[in-house]
Coordinates of C-alpha atoms in Angstrom, one line a residue:
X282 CA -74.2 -91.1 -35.1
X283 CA -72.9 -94.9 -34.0
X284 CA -69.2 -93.8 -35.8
X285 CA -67.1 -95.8 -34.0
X286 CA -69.6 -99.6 -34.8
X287 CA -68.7 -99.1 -38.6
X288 CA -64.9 -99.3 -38.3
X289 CA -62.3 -102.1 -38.2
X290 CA -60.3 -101.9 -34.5
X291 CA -56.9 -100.4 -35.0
X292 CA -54.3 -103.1 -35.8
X293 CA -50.6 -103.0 -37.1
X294 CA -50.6 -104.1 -40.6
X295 CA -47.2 -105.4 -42.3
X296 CA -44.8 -103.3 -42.1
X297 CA -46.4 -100.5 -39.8
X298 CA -44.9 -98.9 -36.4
X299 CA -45.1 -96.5 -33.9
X300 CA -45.1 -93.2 -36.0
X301 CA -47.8 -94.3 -38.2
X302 CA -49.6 -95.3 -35.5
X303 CA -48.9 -91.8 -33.7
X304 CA -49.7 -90.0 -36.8
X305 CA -52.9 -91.8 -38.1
X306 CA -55.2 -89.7 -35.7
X307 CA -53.8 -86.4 -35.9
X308 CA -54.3 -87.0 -39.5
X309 CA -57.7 -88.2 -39.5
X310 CA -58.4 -84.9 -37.6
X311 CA -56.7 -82.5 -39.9
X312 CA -58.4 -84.4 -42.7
X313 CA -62.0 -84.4 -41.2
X314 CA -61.9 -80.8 -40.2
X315 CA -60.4 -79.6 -43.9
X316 CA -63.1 -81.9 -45.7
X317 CA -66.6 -81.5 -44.2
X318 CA -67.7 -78.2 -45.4
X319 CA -66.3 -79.8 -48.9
X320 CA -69.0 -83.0 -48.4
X321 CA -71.8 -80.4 -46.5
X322 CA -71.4 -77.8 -49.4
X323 CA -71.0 -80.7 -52.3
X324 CA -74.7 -82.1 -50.3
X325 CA -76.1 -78.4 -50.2
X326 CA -75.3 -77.9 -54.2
X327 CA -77.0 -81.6 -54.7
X328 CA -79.8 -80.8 -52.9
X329 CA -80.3 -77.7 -54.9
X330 CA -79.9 -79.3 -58.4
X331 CA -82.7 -81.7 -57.6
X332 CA -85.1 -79.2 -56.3
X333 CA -83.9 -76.8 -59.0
X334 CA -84.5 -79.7 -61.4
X335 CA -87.9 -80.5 -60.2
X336 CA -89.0 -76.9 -59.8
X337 CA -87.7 -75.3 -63.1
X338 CA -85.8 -78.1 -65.3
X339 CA -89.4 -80.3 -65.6
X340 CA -91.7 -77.1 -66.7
X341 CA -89.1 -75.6 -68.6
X342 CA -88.6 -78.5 -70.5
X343 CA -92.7 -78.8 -71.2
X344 CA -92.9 -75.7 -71.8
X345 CA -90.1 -76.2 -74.6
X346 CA -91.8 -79.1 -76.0
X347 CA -95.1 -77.8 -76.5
X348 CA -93.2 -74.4 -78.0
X349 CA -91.3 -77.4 -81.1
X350 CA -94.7 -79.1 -81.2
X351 CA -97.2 -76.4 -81.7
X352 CA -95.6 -73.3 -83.0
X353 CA -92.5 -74.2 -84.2
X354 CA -92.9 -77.9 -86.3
X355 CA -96.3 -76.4 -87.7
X356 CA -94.0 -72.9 -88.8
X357 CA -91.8 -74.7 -90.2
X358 CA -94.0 -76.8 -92.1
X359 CA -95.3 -73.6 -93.8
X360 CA -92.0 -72.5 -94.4
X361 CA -91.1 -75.6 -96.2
X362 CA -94.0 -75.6 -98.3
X363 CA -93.3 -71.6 -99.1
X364 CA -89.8 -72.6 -99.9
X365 CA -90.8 -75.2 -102.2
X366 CA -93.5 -73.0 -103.4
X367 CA -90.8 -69.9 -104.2
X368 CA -87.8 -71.8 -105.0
X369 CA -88.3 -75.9 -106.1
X370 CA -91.9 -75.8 -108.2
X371 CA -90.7 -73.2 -110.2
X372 CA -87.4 -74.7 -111.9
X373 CA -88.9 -78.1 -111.9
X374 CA -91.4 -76.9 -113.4
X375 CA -89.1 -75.3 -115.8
X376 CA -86.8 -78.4 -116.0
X377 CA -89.2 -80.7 -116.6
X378 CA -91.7 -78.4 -119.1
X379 CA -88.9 -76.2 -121.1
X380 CA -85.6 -77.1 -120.7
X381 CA -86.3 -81.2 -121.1
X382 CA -88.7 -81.0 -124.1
X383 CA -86.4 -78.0 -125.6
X384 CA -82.9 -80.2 -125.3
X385 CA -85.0 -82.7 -126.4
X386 CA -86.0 -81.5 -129.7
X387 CA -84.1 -78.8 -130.4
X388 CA -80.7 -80.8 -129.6
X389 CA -80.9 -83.9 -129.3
X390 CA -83.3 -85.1 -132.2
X391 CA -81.6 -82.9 -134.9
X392 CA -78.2 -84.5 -133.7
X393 CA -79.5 -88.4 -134.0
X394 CA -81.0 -87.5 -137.4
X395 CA -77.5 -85.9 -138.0
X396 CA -75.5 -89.0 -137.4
X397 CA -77.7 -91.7 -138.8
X398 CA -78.5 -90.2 -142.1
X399 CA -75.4 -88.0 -143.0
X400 CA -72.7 -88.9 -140.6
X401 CA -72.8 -92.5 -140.8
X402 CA -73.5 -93.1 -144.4
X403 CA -69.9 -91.0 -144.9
X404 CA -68.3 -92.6 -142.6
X405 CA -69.0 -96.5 -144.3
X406 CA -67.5 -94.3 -147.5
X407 CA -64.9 -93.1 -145.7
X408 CA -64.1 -96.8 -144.6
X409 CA -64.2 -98.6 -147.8
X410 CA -61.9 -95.7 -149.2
X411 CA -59.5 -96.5 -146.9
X412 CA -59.3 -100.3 -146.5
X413 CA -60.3 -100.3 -150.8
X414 CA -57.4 -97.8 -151.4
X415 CA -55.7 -96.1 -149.2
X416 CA -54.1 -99.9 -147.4
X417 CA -53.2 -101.3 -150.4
X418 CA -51.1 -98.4 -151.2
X419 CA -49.6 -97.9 -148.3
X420 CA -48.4 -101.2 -148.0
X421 CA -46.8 -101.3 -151.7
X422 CA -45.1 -97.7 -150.8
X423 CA -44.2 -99.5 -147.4
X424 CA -42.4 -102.4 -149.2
X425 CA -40.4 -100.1 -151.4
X426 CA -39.4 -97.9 -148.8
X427 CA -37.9 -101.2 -146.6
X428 CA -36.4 -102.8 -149.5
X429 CA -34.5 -98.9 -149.7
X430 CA -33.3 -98.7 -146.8
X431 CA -31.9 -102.6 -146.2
X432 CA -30.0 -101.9 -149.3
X433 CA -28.3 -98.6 -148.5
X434 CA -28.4 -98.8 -144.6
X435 CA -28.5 -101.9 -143.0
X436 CA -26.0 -103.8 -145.0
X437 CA -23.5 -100.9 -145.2
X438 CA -23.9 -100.8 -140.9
X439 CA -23.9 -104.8 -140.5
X440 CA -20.3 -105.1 -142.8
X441 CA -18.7 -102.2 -140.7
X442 CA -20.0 -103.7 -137.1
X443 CA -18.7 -107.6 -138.2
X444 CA -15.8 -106.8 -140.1
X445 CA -13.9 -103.5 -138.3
X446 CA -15.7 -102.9 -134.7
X447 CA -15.4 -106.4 -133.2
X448 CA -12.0 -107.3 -134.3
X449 CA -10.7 -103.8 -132.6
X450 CA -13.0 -104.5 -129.4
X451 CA -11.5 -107.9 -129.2
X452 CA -8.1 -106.4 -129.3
X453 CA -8.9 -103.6 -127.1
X454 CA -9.7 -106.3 -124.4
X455 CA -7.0 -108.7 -124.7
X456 CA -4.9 -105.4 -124.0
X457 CA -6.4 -104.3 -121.1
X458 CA -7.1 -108.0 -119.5
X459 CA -3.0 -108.4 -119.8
X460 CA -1.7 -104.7 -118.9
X461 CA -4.0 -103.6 -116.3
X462 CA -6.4 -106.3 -115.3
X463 CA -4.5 -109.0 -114.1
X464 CA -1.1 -106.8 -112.5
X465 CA -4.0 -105.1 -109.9
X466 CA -5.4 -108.5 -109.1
X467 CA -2.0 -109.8 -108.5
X468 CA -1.4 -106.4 -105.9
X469 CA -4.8 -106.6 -104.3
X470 CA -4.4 -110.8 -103.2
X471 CA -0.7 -111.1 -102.7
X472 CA 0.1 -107.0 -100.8
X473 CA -3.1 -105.2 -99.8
X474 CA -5.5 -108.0 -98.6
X475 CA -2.4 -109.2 -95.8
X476 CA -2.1 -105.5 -94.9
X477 CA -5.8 -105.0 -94.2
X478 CA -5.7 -108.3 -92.2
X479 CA -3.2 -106.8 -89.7
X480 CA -4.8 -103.1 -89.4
X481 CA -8.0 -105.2 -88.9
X482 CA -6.7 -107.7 -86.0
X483 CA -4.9 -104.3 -84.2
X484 CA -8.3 -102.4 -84.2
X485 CA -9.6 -105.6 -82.5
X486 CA -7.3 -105.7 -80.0
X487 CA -7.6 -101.9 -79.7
X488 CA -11.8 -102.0 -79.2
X489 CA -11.7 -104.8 -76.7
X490 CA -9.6 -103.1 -74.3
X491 CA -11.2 -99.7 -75.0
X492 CA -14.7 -102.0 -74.1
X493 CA -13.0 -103.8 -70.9
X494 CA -12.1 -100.5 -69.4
X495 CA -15.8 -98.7 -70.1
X496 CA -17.2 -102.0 -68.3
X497 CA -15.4 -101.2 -65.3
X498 CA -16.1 -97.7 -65.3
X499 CA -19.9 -98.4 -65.9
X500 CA -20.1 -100.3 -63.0
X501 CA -18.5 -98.3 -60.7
X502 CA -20.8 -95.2 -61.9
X503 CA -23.8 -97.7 -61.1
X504 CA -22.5 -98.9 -58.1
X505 CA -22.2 -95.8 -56.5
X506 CA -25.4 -94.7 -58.1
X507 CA -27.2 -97.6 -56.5
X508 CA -25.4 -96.6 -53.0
X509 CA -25.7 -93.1 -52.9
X510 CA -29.1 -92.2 -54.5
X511 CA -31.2 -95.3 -55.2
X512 CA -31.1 -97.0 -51.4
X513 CA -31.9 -94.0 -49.4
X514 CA -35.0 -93.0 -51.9
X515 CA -36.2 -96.6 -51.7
X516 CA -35.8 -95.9 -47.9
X517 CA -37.4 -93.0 -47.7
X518 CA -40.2 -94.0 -49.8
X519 CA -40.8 -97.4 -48.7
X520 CA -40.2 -95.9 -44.7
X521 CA -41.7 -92.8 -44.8
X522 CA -44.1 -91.5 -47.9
X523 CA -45.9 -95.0 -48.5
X524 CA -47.2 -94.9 -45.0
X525 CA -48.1 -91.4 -45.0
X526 CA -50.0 -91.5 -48.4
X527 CA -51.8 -94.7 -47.3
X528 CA -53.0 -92.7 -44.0
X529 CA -54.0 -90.2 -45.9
X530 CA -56.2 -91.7 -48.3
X531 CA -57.7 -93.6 -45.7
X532 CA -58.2 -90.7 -43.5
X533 CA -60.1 -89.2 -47.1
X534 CA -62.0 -91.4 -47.2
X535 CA -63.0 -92.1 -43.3
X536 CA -63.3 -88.5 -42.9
X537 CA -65.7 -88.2 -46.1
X538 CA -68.2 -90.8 -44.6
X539 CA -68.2 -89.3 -41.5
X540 CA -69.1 -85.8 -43.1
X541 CA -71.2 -87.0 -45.2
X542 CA -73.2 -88.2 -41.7
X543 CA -72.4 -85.1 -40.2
X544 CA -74.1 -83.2 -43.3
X545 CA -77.0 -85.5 -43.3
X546 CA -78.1 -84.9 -39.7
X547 CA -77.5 -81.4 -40.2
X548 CA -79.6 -81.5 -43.2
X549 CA -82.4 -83.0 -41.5
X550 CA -82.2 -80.5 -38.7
X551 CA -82.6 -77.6 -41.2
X552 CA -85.9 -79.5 -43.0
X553 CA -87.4 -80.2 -39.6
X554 CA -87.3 -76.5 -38.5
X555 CA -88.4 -75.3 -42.0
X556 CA -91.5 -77.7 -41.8
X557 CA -92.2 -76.6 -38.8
X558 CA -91.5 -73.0 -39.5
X559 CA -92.4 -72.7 -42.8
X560 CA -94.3 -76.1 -44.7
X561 CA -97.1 -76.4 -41.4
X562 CA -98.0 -72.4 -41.7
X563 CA -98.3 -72.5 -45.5
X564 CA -99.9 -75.8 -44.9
X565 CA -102.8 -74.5 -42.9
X566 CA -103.2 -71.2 -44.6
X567 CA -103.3 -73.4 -47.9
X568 CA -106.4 -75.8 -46.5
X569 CA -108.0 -73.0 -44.0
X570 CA -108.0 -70.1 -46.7
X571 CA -106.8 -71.1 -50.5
X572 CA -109.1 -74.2 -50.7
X573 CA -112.4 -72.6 -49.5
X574 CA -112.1 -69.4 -51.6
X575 CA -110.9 -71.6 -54.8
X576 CA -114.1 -73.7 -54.3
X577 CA -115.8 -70.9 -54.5
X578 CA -114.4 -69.7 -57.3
X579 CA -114.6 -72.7 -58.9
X580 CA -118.5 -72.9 -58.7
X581 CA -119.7 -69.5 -58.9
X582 CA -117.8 -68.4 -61.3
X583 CA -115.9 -70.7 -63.1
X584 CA -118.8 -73.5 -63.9
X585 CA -121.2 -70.3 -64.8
X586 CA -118.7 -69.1 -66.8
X587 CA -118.3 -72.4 -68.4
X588 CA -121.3 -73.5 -69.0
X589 CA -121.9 -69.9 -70.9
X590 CA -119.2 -70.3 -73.1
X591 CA -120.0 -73.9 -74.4
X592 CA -123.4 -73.0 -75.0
X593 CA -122.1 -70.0 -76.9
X594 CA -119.6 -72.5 -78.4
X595 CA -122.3 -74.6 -79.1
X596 CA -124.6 -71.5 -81.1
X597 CA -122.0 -70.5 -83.1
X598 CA -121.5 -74.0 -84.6
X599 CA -125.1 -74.4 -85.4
X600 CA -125.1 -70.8 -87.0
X601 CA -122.0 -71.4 -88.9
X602 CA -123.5 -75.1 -90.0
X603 CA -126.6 -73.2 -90.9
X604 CA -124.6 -70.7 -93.0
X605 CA -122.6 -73.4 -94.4
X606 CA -125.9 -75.1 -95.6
X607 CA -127.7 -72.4 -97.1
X608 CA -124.4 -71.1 -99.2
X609 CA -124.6 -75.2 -100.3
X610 CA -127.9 -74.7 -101.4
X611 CA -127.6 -71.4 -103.1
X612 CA -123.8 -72.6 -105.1
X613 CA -126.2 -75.9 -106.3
X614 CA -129.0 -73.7 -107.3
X615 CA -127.0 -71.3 -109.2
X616 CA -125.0 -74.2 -111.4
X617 CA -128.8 -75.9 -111.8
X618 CA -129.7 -72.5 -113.3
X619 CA -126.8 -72.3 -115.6
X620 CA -126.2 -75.9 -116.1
X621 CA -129.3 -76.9 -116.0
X622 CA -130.4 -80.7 -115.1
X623 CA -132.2 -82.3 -111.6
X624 CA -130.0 -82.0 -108.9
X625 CA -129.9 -84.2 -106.2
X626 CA -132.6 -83.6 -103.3
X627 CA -131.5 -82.6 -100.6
X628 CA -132.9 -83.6 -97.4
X629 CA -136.4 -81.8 -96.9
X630 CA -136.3 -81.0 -100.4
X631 CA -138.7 -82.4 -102.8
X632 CA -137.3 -84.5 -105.3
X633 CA -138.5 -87.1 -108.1
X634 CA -141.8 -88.1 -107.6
X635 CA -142.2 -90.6 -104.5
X636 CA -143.2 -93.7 -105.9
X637 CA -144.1 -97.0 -104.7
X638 CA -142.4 -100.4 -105.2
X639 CA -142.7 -103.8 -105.1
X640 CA -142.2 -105.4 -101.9
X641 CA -141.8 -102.3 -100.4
X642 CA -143.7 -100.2 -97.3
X643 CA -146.4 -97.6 -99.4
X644 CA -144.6 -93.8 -98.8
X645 CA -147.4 -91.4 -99.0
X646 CA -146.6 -87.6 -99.8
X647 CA -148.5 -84.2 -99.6
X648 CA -147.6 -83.6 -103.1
X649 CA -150.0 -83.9 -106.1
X650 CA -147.4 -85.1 -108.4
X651 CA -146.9 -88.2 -106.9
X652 CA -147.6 -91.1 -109.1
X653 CA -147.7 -94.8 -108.5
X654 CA -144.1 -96.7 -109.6
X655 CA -144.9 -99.7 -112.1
X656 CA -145.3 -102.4 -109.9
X657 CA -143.2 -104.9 -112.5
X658 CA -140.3 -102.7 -114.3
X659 CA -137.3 -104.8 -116.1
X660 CA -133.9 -104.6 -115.7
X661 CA -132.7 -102.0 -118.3
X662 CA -135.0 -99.4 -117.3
X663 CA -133.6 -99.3 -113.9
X664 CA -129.9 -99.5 -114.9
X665 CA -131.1 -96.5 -118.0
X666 CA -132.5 -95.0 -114.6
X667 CA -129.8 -94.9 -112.9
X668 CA -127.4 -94.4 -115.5

């Protein structure tokens, strides 16, 4: 399995010593041993989703595409178009035959003639009645009403507010400036503001001793954190867990590589015996037995077979093209009969007389009716002909 080539020698990295250099092989042991029928049954299931995948998956998913593309999309065409037929045609139809043309003028028309030959002539009346009128008058009754009320409201409110309110405001504020005002000032600057100066400088004092003595305290509680719980975690994790999980992921992966080589070599142990057990018997049995008896098949009765059904194909075509044909002939017979009118020949048939022309190769014809074309005829009688 050449193992050993595709590793680094052993070596002490920074920081390593004798107990991880004791434990790395036990490890590597344990770890091997708990993960190789992991890798060998993660190969097995791999190798079983691929075979599975060529085996089933591909067909499957053919057979689910021709299934969309030629039952399914052709089905639900048709049950669009029935949809549409049963439940769209229908009310467009009706929107766009009965409703439209019925809103249209039954509604619609009538109100348009409404509003521009009764509606609209009443309301120009009803606008030159109103600016005409209406505006003047209201702005005479407007003028009178005003000229009312400044004379027996305003001026009656405007003397009381100038001549008896502001005096006894003014008075009521000189009052309370000199009585309350100014005594309150003279208590807040000169009594309470030198109190609050002192009750603020004690607190002061008071907060920075209450601080000094919590900084102390702190530090002690982080000293002895630091000592007590910190140092011997960082020890033990820096001594102790690092190294082991570092030994361990390596030994995943080392051991993971080796059973994946492991798995591989059994693997090709178990397709050697079943080619040799299995693959050479089916093998010859397919190309001693299968082959002969399907090329037998194949041209005795298959190409016989085949050949009969494509001339049978073939019969049916011409008989349906023959029916086809005659039921052509009959439907343009009948509408000749009750149209009346030539009908265009059909080929085999006789039609217009077989003539000759100018410049042309001489047609003969069996039939007695045949009669020689002018040899000179103009224009018009040609396009009249045609036409």
């Amino acid at each position: 399995m050449d193992y050993g080539k595709h590793q680094a020698p052993a070596r002490y990295e920074a920081g390593e010593g004798c107990l991880t250099m004791l434990i790395r092989i036990p490890v590597r042991i344990v770890v091997l041993v708990v993960v190789l029928p992991v890798r060998m049954a993660w190969d097995a299931l791999v190798v079983v989703a691929r075979a599975a995948e060529r085996a089933l998956l591909g067909p499957l998913g053919r057979a689910l595409t021709w299934l969309y593309e030629s039952v399914l999309t052709p089905v639900g065409h048709a049950l669009m178009w029935l949809a549409a037929a049963v439940f769209v045609w229908p009310w467009v139809a009706l929107w766009r035959y009965a409703l439209v043309p019925g809103v249209r003028y039954g509604l619609v028309v009538p109100v348009v003639w409404l509003y521009e030959s009764v509606l609209t002539p009443v309301g120009h009346g009803l606008r030159w009645v109103y600016r005409e009128l209406l505006a003047p008058a209201g702005r005479g009754i407007r003028w009178a009403v005003g000229r009312v009320l400044h004379v027996l409201v305003v001026l009656p409110v405007t003397g009381l507010w100038r001549y008896v309110l502001v005096p006894l405001g003014l008075g009521a504020t000189w009052l309370v400036e000199h009585l309350v005002v100014r005594p309150l000032g003279w208590l807040y600057r000169e009594v309470l503001t030198p109190l609050g100066h002192g009750i603020a400088w004690l607190l002061d004092q008071l907060a920075r001793g209450i601080a000094a003595a919590g900084a102390g305290l702190w530090a002690a509680v982080v000293w002895l954190v630091r000592t007590l719980l910190v140092a011997p975690v960082r020890w033990l994790h820096r001594r102790l867990l690092s190294p082991l999980g570092r030994e361990i992921a390596d030994a995943l992966g080392i051991a993971w590589q080796a059973a994946g080589y492991i798995s591989r070599a059994v693997g090709r142990a178990i397709a050697w015996l079943a080619r040799h057990l299995i693959g050479a018997p089916v093998t010859w049995a397919y190309r001693t037995v299968c082959t002969p008896v399907g090329h037998f098949l194949r041209d005795q009765i298959w190409a016989p077979a085949r050949r009969v059904a494509v001339e049978t194909g073939r019969a049916a075509r011409s008989a349906l093209r023959s029916a086809r044909e005659t039921v052509r002939r009959a439907r343009r017979d009948a509408w000749r009969a009750l149209a009346g009118g030539p009908g265009a020949a059909e080929p085999g048939e006789p039609g217009r007389p077989v003539t000759r022309r100018l410049g042309a190769t001489q047609q003969t014809t069996t039939m007695p009716s045949a009669a020689p074309e002018p040899e000179i005829s103009s224009p018009g009688a040609k396009k009249a002909e045609r036409g």
